[in-house]
XYZ file of C-alpha atoms in Angstrom:
595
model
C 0.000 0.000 0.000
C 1.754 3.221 -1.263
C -0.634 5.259 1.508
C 2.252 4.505 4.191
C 4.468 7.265 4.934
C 6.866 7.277 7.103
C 5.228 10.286 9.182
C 6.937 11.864 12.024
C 5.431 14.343 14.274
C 7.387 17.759 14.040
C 7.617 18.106 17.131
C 8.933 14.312 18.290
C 11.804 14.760 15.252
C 12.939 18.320 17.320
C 12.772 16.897 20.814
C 13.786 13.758 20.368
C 16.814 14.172 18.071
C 17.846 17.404 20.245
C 20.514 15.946 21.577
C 24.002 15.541 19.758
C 25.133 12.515 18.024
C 27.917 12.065 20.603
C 26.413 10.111 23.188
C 28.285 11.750 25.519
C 25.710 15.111 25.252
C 23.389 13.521 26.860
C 19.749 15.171 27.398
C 17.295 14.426 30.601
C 14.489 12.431 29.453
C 12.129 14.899 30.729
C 12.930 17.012 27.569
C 10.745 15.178 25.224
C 8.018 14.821 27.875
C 7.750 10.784 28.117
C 5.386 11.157 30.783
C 2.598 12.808 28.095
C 4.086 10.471 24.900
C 4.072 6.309 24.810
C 0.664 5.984 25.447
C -0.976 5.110 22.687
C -0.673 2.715 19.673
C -0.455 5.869 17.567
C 2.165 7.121 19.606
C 4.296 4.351 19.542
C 3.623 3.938 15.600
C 5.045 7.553 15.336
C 7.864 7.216 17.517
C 9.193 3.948 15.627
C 8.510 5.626 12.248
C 11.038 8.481 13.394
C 13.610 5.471 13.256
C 13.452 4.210 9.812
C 17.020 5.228 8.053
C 16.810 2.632 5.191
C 18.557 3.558 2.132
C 17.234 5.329 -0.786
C 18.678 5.439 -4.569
C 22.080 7.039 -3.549
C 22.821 3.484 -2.712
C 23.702 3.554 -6.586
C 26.483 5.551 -6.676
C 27.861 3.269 -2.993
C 30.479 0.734 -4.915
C 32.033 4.126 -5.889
C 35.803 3.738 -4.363
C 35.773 -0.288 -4.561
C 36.772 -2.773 -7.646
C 32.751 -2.415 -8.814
C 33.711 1.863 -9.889
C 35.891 4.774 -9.932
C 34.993 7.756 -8.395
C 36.258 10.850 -8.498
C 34.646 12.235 -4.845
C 36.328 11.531 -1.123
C 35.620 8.563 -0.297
C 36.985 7.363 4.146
C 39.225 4.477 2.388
C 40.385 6.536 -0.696
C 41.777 9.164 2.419
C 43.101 6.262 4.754
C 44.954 4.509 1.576
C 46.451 7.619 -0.184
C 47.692 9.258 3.785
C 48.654 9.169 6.858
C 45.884 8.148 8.798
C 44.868 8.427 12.306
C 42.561 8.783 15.100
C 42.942 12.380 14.672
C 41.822 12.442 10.748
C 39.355 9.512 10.710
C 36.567 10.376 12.823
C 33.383 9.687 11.210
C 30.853 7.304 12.486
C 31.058 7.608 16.303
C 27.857 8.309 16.072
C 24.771 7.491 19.465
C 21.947 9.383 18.611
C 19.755 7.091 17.085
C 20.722 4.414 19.919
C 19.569 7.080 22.864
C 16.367 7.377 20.955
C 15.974 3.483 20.413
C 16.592 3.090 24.264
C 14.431 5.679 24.990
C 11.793 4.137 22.906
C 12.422 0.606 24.547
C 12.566 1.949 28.155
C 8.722 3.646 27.204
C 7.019 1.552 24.942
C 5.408 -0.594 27.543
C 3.442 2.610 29.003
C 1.173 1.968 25.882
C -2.517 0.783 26.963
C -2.340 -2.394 24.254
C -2.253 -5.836 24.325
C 0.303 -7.283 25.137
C 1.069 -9.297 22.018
C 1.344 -5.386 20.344
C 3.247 -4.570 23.349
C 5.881 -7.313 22.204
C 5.585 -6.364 18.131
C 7.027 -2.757 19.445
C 9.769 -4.596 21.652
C 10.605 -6.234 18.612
C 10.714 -3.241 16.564
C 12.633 -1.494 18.896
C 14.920 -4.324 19.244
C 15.182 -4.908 15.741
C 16.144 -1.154 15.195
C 18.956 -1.564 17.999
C 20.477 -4.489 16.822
C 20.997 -2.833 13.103
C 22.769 0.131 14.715
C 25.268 -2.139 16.690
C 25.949 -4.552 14.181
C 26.967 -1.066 12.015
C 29.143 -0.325 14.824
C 30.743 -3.543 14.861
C 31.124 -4.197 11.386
C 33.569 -0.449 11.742
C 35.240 -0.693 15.344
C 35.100 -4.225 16.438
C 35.015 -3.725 19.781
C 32.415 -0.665 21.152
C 31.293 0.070 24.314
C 27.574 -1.229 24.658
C 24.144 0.259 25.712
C 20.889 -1.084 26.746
C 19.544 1.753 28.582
C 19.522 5.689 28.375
C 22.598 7.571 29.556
C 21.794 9.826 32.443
C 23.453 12.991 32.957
C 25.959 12.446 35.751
C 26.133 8.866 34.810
C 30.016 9.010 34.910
C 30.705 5.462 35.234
C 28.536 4.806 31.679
C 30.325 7.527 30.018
C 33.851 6.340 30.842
C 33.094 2.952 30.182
C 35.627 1.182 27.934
C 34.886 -0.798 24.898
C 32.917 -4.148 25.430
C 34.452 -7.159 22.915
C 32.847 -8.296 19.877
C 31.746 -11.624 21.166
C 29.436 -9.761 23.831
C 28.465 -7.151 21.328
C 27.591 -9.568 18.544
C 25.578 -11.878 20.745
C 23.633 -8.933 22.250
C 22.918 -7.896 18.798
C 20.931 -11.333 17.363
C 19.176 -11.603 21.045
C 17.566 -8.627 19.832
C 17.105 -10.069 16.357
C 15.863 -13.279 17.857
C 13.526 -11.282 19.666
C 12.781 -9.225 17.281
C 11.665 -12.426 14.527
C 9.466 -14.152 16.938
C 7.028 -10.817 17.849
C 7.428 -8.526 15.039
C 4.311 -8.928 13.290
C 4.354 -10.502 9.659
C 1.891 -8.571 8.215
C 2.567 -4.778 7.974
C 1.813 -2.315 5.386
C 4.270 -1.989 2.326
C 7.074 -0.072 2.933
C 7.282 -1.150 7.294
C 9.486 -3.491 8.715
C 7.582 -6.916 9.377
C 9.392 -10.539 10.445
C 10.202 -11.035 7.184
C 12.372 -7.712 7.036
C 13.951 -8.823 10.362
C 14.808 -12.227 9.379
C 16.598 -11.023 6.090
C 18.488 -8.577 7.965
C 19.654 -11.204 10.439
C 20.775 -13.041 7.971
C 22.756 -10.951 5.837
C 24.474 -9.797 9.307
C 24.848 -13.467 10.347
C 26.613 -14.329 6.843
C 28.835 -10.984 7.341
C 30.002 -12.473 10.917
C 30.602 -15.871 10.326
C 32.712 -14.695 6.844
C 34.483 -12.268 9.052
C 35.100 -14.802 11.899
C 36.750 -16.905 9.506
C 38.609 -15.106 7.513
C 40.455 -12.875 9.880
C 42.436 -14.711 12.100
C 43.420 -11.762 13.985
C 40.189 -11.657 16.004
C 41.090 -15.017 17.484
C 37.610 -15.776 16.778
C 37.786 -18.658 13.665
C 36.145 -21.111 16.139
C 33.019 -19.698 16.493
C 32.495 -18.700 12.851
C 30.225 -21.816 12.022
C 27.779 -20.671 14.723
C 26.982 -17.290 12.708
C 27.404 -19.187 9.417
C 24.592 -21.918 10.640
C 22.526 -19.132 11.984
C 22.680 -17.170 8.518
C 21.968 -20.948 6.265
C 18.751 -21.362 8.583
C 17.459 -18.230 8.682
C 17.553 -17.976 4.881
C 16.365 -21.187 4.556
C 13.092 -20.169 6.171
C 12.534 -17.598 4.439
C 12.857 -19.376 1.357
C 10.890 -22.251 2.736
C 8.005 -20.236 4.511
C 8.411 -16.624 2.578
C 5.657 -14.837 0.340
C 8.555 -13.870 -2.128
C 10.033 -15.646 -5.393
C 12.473 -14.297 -8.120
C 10.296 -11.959 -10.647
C 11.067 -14.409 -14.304
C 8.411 -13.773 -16.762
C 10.505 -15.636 -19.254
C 12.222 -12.227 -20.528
C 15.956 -12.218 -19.809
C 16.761 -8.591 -21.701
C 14.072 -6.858 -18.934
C 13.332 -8.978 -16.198
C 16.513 -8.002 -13.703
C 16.501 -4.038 -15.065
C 12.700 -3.910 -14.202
C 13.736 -4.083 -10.556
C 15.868 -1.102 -10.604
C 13.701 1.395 -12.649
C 10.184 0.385 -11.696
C 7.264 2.890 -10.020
C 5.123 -0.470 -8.681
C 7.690 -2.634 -6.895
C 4.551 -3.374 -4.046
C 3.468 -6.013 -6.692
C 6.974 -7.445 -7.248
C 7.053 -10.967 -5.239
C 10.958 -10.075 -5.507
C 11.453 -7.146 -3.674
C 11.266 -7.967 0.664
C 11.381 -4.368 1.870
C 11.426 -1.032 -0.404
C 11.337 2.103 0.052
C 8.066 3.454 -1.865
C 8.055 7.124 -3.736
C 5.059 9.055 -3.527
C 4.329 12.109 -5.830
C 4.329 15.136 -3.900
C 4.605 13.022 -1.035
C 7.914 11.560 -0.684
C 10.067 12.472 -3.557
C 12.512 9.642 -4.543
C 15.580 11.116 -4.884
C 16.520 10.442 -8.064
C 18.962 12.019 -10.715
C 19.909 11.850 -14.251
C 23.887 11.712 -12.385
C 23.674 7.709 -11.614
C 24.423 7.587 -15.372
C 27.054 9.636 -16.141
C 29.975 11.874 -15.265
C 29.252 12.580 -11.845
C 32.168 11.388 -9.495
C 31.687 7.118 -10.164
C 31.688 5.586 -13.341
C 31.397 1.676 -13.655
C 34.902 -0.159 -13.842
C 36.337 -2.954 -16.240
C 37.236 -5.134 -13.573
C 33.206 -5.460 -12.558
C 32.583 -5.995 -16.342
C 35.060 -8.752 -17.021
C 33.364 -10.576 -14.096
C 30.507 -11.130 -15.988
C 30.186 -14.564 -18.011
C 29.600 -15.080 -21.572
C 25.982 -16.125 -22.727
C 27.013 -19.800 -22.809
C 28.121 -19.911 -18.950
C 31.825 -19.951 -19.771
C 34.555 -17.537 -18.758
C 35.180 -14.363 -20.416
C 38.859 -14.101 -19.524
C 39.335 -18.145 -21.512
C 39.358 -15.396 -24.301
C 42.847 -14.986 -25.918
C 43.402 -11.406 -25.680
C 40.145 -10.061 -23.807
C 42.045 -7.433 -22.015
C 42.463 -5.523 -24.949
C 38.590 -6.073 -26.271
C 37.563 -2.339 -28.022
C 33.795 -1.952 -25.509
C 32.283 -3.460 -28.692
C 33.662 -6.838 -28.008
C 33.319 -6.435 -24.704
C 29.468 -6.819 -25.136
C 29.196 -9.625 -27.833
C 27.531 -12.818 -26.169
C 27.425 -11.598 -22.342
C 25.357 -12.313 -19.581
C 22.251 -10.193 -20.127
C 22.297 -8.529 -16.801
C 25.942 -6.663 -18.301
C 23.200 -4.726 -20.968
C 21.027 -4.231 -17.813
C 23.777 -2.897 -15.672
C 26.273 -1.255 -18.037
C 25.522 1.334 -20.991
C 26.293 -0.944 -23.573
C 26.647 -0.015 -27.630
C 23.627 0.564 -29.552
C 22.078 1.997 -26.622
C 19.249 4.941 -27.139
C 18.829 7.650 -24.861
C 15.620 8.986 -24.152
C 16.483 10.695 -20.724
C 18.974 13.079 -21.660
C 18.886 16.788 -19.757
C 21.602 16.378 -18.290
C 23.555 14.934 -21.216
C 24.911 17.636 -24.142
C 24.827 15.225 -27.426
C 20.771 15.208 -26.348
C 18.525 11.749 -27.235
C 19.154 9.125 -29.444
C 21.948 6.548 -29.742
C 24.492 6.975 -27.192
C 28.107 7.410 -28.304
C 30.014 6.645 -25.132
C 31.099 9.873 -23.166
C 34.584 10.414 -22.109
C 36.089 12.370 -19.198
C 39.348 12.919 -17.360
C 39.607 10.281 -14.507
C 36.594 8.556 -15.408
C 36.499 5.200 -16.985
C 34.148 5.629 -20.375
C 31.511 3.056 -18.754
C 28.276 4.398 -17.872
C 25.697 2.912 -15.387
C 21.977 1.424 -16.305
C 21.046 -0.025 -13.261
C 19.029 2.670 -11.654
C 19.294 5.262 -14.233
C 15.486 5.387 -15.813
C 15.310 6.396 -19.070
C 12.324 8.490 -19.706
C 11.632 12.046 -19.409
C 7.752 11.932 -17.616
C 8.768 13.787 -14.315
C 5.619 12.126 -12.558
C 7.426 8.439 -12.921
C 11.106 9.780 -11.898
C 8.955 10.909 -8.835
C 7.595 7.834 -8.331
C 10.561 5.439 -8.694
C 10.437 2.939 -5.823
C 13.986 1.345 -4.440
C 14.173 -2.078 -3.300
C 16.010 -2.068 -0.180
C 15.853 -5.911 0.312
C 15.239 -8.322 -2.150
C 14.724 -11.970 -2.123
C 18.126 -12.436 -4.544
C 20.029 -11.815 -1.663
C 18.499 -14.076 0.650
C 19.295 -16.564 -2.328
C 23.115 -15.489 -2.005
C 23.210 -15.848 1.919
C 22.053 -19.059 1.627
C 23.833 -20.531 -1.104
C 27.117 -18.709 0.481
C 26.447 -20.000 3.824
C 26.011 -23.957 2.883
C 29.459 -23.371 0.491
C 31.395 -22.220 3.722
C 30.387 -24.669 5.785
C 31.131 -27.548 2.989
C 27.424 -28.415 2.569
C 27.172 -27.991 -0.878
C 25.253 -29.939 -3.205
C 23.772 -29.864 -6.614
C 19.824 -28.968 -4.855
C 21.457 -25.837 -3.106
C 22.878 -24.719 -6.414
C 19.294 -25.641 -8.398
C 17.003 -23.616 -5.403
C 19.802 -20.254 -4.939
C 22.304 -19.795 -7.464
C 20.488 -21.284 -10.387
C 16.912 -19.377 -9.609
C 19.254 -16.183 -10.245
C 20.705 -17.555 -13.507
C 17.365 -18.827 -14.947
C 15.910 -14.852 -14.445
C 19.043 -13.941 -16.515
C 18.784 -16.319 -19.403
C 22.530 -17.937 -18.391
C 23.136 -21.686 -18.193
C 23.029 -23.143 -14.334
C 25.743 -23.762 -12.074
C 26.784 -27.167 -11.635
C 29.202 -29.135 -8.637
C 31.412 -29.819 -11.844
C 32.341 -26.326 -12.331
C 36.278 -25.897 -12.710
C 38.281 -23.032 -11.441
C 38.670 -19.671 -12.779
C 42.397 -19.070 -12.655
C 41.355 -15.425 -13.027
C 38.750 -15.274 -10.244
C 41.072 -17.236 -7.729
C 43.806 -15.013 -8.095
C 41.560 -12.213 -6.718
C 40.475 -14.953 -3.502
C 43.692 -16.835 -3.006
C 42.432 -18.540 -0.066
C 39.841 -20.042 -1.592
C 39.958 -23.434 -3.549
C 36.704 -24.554 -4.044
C 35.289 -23.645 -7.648
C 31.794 -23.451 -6.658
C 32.542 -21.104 -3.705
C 34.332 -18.801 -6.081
C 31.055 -18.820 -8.857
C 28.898 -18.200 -5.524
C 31.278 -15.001 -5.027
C 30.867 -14.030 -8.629
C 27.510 -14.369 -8.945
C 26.967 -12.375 -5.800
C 28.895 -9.771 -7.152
C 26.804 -9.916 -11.143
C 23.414 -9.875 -9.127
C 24.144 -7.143 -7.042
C 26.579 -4.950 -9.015
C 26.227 -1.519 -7.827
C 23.681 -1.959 -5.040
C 26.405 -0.593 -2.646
C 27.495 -4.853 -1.637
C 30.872 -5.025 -2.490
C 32.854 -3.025 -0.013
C 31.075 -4.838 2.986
C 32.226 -8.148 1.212
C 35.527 -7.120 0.017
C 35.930 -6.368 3.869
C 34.462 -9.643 5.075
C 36.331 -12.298 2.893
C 39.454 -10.313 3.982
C 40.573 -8.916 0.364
C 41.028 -5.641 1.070
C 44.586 -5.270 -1.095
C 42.303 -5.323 -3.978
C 41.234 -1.828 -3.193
C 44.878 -1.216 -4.403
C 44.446 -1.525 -7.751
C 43.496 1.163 -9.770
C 40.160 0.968 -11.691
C 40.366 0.873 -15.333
C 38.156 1.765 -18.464
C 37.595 1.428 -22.250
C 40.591 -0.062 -24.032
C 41.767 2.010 -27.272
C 44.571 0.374 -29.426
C 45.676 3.744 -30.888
C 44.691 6.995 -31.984
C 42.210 7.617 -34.738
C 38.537 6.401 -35.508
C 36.627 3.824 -33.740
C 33.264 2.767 -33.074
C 31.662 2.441 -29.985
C 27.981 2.452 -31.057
C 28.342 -1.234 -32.531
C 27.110 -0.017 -35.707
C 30.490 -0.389 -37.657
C 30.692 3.382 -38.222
C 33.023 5.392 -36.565
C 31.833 7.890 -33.847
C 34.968 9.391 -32.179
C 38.525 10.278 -32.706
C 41.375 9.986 -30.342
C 44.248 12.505 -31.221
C 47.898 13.002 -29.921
C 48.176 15.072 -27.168
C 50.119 17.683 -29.112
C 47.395 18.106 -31.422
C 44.423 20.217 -31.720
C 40.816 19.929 -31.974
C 39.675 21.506 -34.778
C 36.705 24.007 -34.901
C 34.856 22.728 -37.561
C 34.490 18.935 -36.929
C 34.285 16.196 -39.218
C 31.303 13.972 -39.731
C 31.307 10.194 -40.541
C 28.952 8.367 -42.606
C 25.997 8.883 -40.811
C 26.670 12.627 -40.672
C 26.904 13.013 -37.365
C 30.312 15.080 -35.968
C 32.894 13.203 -34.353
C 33.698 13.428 -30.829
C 36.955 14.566 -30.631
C 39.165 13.713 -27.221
C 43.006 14.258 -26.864
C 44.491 11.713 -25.098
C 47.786 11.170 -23.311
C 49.168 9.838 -19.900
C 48.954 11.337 -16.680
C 50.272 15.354 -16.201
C 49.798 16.001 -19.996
C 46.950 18.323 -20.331
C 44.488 16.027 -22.138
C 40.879 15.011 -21.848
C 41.643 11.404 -21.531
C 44.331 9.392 -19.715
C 45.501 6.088 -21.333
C 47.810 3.886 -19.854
C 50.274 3.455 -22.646
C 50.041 7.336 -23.817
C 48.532 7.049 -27.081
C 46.844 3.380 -26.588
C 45.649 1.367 -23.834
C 43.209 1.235 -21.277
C 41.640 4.257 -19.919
C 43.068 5.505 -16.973
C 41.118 6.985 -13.633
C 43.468 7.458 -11.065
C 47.556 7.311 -10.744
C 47.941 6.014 -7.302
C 44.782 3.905 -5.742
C 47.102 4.163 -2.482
C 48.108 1.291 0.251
C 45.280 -1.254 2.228
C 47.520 -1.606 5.448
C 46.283 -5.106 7.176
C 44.784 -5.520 9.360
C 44.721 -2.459 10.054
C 42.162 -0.979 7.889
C 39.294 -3.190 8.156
C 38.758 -1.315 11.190
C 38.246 2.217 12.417
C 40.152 4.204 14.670
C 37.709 5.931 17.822
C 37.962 9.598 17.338
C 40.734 11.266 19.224
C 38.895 13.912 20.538
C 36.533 11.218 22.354
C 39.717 9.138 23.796
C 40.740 12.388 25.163
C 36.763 12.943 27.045
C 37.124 9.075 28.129
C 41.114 7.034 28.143
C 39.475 4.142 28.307
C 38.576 4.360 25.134
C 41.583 2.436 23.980
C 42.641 1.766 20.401
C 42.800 -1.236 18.699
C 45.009 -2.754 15.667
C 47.560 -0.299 15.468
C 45.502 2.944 15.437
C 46.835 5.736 17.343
């Protein structure tokens, strides 16, 4: 039902967030009046509504700074790899504001004159909405100090406190999300957490633990791995099993996958587990014409080349595929690369923001950005009163698919039935052949997991990373499998094999020209056959004053950046606790070599 909105009272949203995300400004609870609020249903309804902070289409532009696309903008990592980084320049995300208003909400609820099987549904909710915020924390400082209650002011032995370890934190956190899946009610408008929301958060934070657990072994923590990789396999399972949801496959592979990404009715989608719903006039989505093109990320070669060919085999068993012009790069692919990548022959309808206007889309170049454009979530029409209504699915049943299928290949359960009701679900929607047990390694793939052998573990990886390209996944798993040293490498574009003509439409005529960078562009351009003027772009290597960067000079791939910087590890799967906060409490203590 598109009629829920997440409404807030005015006056909750200034009372309750009045108080400073630093949990050490603490604010009486007598300054939001709990003794006149909490009563109701309707209260407790608006109070919980004030903490939804799921994500909307910016999650598009998220992969931005990983191996999935460039980016131009400042990205935490991009700072910490590139400089000297410390507890006096990192200091983002030590963040308690939402958690005093969960606790708040948790310490109140029961006031409410309900039943008591609502009065648990809001325990869950509030639960629910706890655990997500501490598994954030722990997924960026490990170890954090933990709350179950609201700070008082005075409370010095809370606010000194040092940091509690991740084994308490982490079990704290899925007691709340058990909690949480047996009273959160399964039926709730579109758009509102219900069980089924829960239970596919608790898994994909169950699957991130036991991955973590396992692969760094400088938590001293492998042991217990299994226990959050079990948790993650049966909590998937059920909702698989027991779940109103099933991948959307109407049979058509060239729209079925893109439909998810630029649709204004995902309610009716049996796909799509929680989204966040755009209203006109009500709740505008977001969106802009920039998820396409030039602005700050641009899609990355390495993503591309992880994509299969139509057939199911590998796209690197391809003598010479490095040096592919982007036509090749699109002959017999999976079809979710045409739904995910601007690929040639491609018409643009939705084009204000673009100067060569509609029609067939000759590939745009830029300094420090890789020639690949982005589909998935661009929508490509001009009728305002749809780009208001674009809906985003925050959760959708494909990644429950991934958990599990990830979960059973971890813990060595795998069998040809996983593959046919997870993996192979995925590659039926896309048109591609199934996975078998018979798979054989890609040489290519492994070399980016090294401590992985097992062939169908590695497809599970890639397939994770096709179905979810540029949803915002990838740094959370590049972090979890412990590969962080491929952040090093520096994300390439188009390949050119030398100045001159070439054709990226697909049409066999020529629609830009690549000159020296001594040479000028000339005022009055040529036109090729269809009489349309070239695009003209001088090219060179990095310091020249050129338009385009190519890693040979003259030829090669397209360049976006000189220096991707240096992944210290372990270091930098973590996140040093702002200085100015170890200074207001010592025992605050650092962990992993921050300072």
């Amino acid at each position: 039902m598109k009629n829920f909105k997440i409404l807030i009272a005015l006056f909750l949203i200034g009372l309750v967030t009045a108080c400073n995300d630093n949990f050490l400004d603490v604010v009486p609870e007598t300054s939001i009046g709990v003794e006149n609020f909490f009563n109701t249903e309707e209260d407790l309804n608006i109070y919980v509504n004030s903490l939804y902070n799921f994500p909307g289409s910016g999650i598009y532009y998220a992969d931005g700074g990983t191996d999935n696309a460039a980016t131009t903008g400042n990205t935490e990592i991009k700072t910490m790899m590139v400089s000297t980084a410390s507890s006096s320049t990192i200091t983002s995300g030590w963040n308690w504001g939402a958690l005093r208003s969960i606790n708040l909400f948790l310490e109140n609820f029961d006031k409410a004159n309900i039943s008591q099987e609502k009065l648990n549904h809001f325990e869950g909710l509030g639960r629910f909405f706890r655990a997500q915020f501490y598994y954030d924390k722990v997924k960026r400082y490990s170890d954090v100090p933990y709350y179950d209650f609201v700070i008082e002011t005075g409370d010095t032995e809370a606010l000194n406190k040092p940091r509690d370890s991740r084994e308490m934190v982490v079990d704290k956190v899925f007691e709340d999300y058990q909690f949480a899946i047996e009273n959160i009610f399964e039926n709730q408008p579109d758009g509102a957490v219900n069980r089924w929301v829960a239970k596919a958060f608790m898994a994909r934070n169950a699957l991130h633990e036991g991955t973590f657990r396992k692969y760094h072994s400088e938590l001293n923590l492998t042991a217990s791995a299994d226990k959050y990789l079990k948790l993650a396999r049966d909590i998937a399972k059920d909702i698989m099993d027991n779940g109103p949801f099933s991948i959307k496959n109407t049979g058509n592979s060239a729209t079925d996958y893109s439909s998810l990404f630029n649709s204004t009715d995902l309610e009716s989608n049996p796909e799509v587990i929680l989204g966040v719903y755009s209203l006109d006039q009500v709740k505008n989505s977001g969106w802009s014409e920039t998820v396409f093109g030039n602005y700050e990320t641009s899609p990355a070669k390495d993503l591309l080349q992880s994509y299969l060919m139509a057939d199911g085999s590998y796209y690197s068993n391809q003598a010479n595929y490095d040096e592919f012009s982007f036509v090749q790069e699109f002959q017999n692919r999976d079809p979710r690369l045409s739904q995910t990548y601007a690929y040639p022959g491609f018409v643009l309808v939705n084009s204000r923001t673009y100067s060569q206007g509609a029609g067939m889309y000759v590939q745009q170049l830029a300094k420090n950005f890789s020639g690949y454009h982005q589909l998935k979530g661009f929508v490509n029409v001009t009728d305002q009163a749809t780009i208001n209504n674009l809906d985003f699915p925050v959760l959708r049943f494909a990644e429950t698919l991934l958990i599990y299928a990830e979960a059973k290949a971890e813990l060595n359960e795998m069998n040809q039935t996983v593959l046919n009701e997870s993996i192979n679900l995925l590659r039926d929607r896309a048109g591609m052949p199934a996975l078998t047990m018979g798979v054989t390694v890609d040489p290519v793939l492994q070399a980016k997991y090294p401590t992985v052998s097992d062939p169908v573990l590695l497809e599970i990886r890639r397939e994770r990373r096709v179905e979810l390209a540029l949803e915002g996944y990838r740094f959370d798993d590049l972090m979890r499998w412990k590969v962080g040293k491929l952040l090093e490498e520096e994300p390439r574009g188009l390949y050119f094999s030398g100045l001159g003509k070439h054709d990226v439409t697909g049409d066999g005529i020529e629609d830009i020209i690549l000159l020296d960078a001594s040479a000028s562009i000339p005022d009055t351009k040529e036109r090729n056959a269809l009489d349309v003027p070239f695009a003209y772009y001088r090219v060179g290597s990095f310091g020249e004053n050129v338009g385009v960067f190519l890693s040979d000079g003259n030829s090669g791939h397209i360049l976006t950046v000189i220096e991707r910087g240096t992944f210290d590890d372990p270091k930098f799967y973590y996140r040093p606790v702002p200085a100015a906060q170890v200074a207001l409490n010592p025992n605050l203590t650092q962990i992993f070599g921050w300072n």
